Short mmCIF file of C-alpha atoms in Angstrom, two decimals:
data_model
loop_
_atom_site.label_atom_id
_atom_site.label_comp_id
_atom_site.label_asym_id
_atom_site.label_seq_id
_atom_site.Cartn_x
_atom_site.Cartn_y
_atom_site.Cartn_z
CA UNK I 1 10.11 -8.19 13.74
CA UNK I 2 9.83 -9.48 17.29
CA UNK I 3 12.70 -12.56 16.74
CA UNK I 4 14.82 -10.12 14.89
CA UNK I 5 14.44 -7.19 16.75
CA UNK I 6 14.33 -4.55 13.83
CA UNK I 7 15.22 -1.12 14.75
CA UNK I 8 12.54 0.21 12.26
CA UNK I 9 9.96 -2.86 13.04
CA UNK I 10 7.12 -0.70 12.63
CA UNK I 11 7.85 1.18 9.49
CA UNK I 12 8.62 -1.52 8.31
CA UNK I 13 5.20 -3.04 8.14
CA UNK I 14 3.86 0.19 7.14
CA UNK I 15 6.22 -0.02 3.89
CA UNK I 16 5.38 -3.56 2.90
CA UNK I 17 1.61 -2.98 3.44
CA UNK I 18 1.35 -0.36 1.20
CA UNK I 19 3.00 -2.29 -1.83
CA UNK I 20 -0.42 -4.39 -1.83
CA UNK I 21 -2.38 -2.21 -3.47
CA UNK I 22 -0.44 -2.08 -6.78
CA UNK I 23 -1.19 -6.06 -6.62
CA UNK I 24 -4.70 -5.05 -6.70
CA UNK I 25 -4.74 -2.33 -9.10
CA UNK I 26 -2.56 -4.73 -11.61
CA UNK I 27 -5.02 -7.56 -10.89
CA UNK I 28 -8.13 -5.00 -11.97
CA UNK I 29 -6.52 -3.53 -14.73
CA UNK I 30 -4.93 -6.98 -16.67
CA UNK I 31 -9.23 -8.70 -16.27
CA UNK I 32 -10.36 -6.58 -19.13
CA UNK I 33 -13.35 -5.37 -17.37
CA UNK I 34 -14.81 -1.95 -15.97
CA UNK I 35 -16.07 -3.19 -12.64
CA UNK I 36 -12.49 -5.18 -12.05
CA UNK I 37 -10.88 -1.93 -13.33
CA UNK I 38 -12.95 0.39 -11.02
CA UNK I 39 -12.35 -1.73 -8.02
CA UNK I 40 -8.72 -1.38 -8.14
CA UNK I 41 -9.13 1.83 -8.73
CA UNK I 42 -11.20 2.36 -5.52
CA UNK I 43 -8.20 -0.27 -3.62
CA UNK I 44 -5.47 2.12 -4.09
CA UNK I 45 -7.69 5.30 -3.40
CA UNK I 46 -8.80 3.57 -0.42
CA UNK I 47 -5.29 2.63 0.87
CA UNK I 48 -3.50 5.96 0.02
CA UNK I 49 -6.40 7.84 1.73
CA UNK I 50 -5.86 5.46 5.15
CA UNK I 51 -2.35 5.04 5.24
CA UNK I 52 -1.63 8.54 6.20
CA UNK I 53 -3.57 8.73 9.23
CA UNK I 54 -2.61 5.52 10.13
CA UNK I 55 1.29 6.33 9.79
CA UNK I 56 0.54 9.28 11.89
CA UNK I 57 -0.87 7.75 14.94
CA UNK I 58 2.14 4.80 14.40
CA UNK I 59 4.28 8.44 14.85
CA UNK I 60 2.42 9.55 18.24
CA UNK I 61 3.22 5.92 19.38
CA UNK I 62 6.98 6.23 18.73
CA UNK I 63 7.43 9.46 20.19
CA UNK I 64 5.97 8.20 23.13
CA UNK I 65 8.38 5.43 23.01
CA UNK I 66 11.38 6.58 21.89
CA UNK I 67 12.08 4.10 19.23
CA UNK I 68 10.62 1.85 16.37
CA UNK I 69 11.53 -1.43 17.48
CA UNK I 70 7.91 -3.36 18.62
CA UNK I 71 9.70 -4.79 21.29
CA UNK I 72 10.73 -1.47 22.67
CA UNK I 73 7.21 -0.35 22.11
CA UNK I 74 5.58 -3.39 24.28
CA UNK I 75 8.48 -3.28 27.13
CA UNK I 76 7.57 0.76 27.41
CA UNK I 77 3.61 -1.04 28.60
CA UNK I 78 4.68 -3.57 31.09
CA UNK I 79 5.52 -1.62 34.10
CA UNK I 80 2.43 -0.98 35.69
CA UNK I 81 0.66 -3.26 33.76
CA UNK I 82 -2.93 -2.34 32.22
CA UNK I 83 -2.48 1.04 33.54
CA UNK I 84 0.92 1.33 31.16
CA UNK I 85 -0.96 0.41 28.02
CA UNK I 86 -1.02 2.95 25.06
CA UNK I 87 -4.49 2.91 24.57
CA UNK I 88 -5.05 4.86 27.91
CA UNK I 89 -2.18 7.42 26.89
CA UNK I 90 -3.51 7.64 23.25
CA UNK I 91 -7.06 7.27 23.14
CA UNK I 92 -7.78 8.96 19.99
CA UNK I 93 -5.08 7.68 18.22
CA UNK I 94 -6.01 4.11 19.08
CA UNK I 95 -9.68 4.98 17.53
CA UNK I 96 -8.10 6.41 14.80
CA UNK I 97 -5.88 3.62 14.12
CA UNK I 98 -8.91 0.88 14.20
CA UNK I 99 -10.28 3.10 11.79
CA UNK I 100 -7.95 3.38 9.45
CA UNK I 101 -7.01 -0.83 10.15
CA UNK I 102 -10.92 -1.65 8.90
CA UNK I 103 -9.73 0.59 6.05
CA UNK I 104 -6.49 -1.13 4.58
CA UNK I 105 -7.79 -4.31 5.22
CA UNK I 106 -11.20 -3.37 3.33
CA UNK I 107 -13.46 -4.90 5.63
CA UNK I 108 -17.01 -3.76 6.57
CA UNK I 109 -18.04 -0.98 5.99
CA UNK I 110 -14.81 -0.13 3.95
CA UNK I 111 -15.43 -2.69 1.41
CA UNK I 112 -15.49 -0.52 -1.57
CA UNK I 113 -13.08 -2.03 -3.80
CA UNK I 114 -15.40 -5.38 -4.30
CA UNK I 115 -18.67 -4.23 -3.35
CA UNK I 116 -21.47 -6.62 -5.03
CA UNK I 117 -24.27 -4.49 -5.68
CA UNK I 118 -21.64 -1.80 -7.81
CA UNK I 119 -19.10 -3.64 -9.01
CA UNK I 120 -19.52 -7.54 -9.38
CA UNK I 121 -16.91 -8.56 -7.09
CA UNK I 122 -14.31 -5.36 -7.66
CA UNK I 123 -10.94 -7.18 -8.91
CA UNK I 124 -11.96 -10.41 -8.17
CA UNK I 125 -14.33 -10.75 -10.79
CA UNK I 126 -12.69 -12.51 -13.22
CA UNK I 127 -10.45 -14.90 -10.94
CA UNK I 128 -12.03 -18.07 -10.01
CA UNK I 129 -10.28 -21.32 -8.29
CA UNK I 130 -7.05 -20.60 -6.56
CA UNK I 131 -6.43 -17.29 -7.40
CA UNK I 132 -10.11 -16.67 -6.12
CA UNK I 133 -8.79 -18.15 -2.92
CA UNK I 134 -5.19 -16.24 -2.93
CA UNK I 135 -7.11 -12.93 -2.96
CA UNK I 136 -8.77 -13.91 0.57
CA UNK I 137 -6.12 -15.47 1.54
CA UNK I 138 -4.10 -12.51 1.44
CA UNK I 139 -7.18 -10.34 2.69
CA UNK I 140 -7.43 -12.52 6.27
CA UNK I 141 -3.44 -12.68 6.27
CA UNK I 142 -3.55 -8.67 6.45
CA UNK I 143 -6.35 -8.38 8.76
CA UNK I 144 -4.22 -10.90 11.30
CA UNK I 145 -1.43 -8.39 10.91
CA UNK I 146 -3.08 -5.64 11.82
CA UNK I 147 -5.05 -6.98 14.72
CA UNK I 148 -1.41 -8.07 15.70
CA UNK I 149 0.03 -4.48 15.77
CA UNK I 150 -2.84 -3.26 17.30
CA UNK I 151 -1.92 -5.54 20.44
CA UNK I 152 1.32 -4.44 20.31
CA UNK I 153 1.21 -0.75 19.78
CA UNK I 154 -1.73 -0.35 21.85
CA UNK I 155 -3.15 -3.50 24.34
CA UNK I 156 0.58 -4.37 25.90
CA UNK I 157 1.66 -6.92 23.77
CA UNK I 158 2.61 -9.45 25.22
CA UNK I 159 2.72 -8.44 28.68
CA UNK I 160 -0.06 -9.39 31.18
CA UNK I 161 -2.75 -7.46 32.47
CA UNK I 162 -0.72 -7.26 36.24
CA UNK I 163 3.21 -7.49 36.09
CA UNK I 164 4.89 -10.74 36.04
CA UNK I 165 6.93 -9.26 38.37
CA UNK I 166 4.10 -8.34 40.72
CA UNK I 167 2.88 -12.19 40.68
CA UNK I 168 6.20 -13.73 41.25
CA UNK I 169 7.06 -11.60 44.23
CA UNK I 170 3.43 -12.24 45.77
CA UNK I 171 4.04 -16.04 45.50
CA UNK I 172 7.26 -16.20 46.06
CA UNK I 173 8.31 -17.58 42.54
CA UNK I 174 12.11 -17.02 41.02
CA UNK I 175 11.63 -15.58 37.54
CA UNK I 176 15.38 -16.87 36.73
CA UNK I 177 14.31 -20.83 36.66
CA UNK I 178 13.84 -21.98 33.24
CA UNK I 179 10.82 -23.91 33.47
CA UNK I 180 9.16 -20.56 34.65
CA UNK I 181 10.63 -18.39 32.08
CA UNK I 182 9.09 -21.26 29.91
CA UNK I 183 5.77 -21.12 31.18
CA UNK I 184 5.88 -17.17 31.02
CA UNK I 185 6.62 -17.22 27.46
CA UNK I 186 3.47 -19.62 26.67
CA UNK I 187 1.60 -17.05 28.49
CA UNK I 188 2.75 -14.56 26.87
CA UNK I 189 2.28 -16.17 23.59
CA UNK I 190 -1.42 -16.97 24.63
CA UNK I 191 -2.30 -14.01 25.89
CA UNK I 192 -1.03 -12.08 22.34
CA UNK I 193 -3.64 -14.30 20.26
CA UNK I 194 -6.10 -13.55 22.60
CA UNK I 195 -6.02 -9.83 22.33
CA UNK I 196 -5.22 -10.35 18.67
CA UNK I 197 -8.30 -12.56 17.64
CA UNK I 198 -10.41 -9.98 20.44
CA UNK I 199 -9.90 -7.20 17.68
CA UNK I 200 -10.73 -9.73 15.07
CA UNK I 201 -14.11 -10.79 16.25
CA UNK I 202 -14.71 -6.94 16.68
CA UNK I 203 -14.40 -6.51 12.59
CA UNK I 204 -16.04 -9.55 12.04
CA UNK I 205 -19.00 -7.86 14.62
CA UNK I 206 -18.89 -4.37 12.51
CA UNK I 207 -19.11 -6.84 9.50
CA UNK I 208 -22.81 -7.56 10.67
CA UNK I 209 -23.72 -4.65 12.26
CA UNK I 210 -22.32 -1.56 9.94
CA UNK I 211 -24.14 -0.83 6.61
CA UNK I 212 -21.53 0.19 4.00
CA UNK I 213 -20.70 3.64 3.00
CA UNK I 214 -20.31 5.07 -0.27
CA UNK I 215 -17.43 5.77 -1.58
CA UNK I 216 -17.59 10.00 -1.22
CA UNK I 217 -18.19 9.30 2.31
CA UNK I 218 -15.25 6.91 2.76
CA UNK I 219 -12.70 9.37 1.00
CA UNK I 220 -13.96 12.42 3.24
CA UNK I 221 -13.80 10.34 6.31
CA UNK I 222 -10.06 9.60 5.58
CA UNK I 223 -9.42 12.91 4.34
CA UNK I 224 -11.24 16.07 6.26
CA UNK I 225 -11.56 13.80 9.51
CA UNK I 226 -9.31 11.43 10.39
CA UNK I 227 -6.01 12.87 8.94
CA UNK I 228 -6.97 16.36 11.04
CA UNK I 229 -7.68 14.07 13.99
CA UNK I 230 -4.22 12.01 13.44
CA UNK I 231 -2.20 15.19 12.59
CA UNK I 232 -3.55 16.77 15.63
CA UNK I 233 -2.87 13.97 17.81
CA UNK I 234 0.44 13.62 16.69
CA UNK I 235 1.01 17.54 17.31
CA UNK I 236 -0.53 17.07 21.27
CA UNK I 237 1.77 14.64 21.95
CA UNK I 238 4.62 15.88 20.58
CA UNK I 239 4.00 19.09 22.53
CA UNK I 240 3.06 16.93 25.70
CA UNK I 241 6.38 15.25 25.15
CA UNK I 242 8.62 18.37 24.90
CA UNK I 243 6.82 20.12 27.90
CA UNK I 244 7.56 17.28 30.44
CA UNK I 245 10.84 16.00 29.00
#
């Protein structure tokens, strides 16, 4: 979505991230087994219930931005640097959105679907081997993702805390030579992981440090608080938006 520069880049991921859970729901249902059944079951509950919120603070971002494409989204954050970042304009929607990440990616303490003490291992239960290993495979894969579009919708991108612009006038650099448009791109690149695995240790943290909830409590989180605190976010800034436009 970066290289190609999709004009719906963000939707985009939304859409393909929510086919996953019909993987998991056929993987429960074809084991033959309650406990695999139930935790598919509790995988698509689980996603449908997140998804919504999490579309709707992906909404407040775009309206901010004017556009879908990432790479709009992450230009719209360099100009001023740290100070242009979404998560200062949308603070609730960016704790709202690392909810609802935790969430789809069914990490502590949203780890319903294969919670040992209920059921087993959920839908992993009766895989073993490599399709043992494709399920958390696929699990880390999404939780990359996310952290990813949390850097870009939120943390800059790939833009540095102080311009690049701002540094090459103070030392008197030409941003036009290539090896320095070479050298900005690595640091770009570099400092996107770094913000990227930042959010990763912090659900690997909440992995240690969060009990888990039951599964009542993790449908009326999603349901009677964060989609009224995403809905109403999304309502501020659109009326934000039209009064100063």
């Amino acid at each position: 979505m970066i290289v190609s520069n999709l004009n719906i880049g963000i939707f985009f991921w939304i859409a393909v991230s929510s086919v996953a859970p019909i993987g998991l729901l056929m993987a429960g249902y074809g084991s033959n087994n309650k406990y695999s059944f139930l935790g598919g079951l509790r995988a698509v509950a689980q996603t449908i219930s997140y998804e919504i919120p999490l579309a709707l603070c992906v909404l407040a971002i775009t309206l901010l931005t004017n556009g879908l494409s990432t790479v709009e989204i992450v230009e719209k954050q360099a100009t001023y640097g740290i100070l242009s970042w979404n998560i200062w304009k949308q603070p609730v929607g960016f704790v709202a959105f690392l909810i609802a990440a935790l969430a789809e990616c069914e990490r502590l303490p949203f780890d319903l679907p294969e919670a040992e003490e209920e059921l087993v291992a959920g839908y992993q239960t009766e895989y073993t081997g490599m399709k043992f290993a494709l399920f958390y495979v696929g699990s880390y894969v999404n939780l990359i993702v996310s952290a990813l579009f949390v850097t870009v919708l939120y943390l800059g991108g790939w833009t540095f805390p102080i311009p690049v612009e701002w540094i090459a006038a103070a030392a008197d650099i030409n941003l036009e030579l290539p090896q320095v448009q070479v050298l900005t791109a690595f640091f770009g690149i570099s400092i996107t992981l770094l913000k990227t695995f930042l959010f990763v240790f912090f659900t690997i943290l909440t992995r240690w440090t969060l009990p888990r909830v039951r599964i009542d409590q993790l449908l009326d989180l999603g349901w009677k608080f964060l989609l009224p605190v995403s809905l109403g976010n999304l309502l501020i800034t659109a009326s934000v938006k039209i009064l100063f436009s």
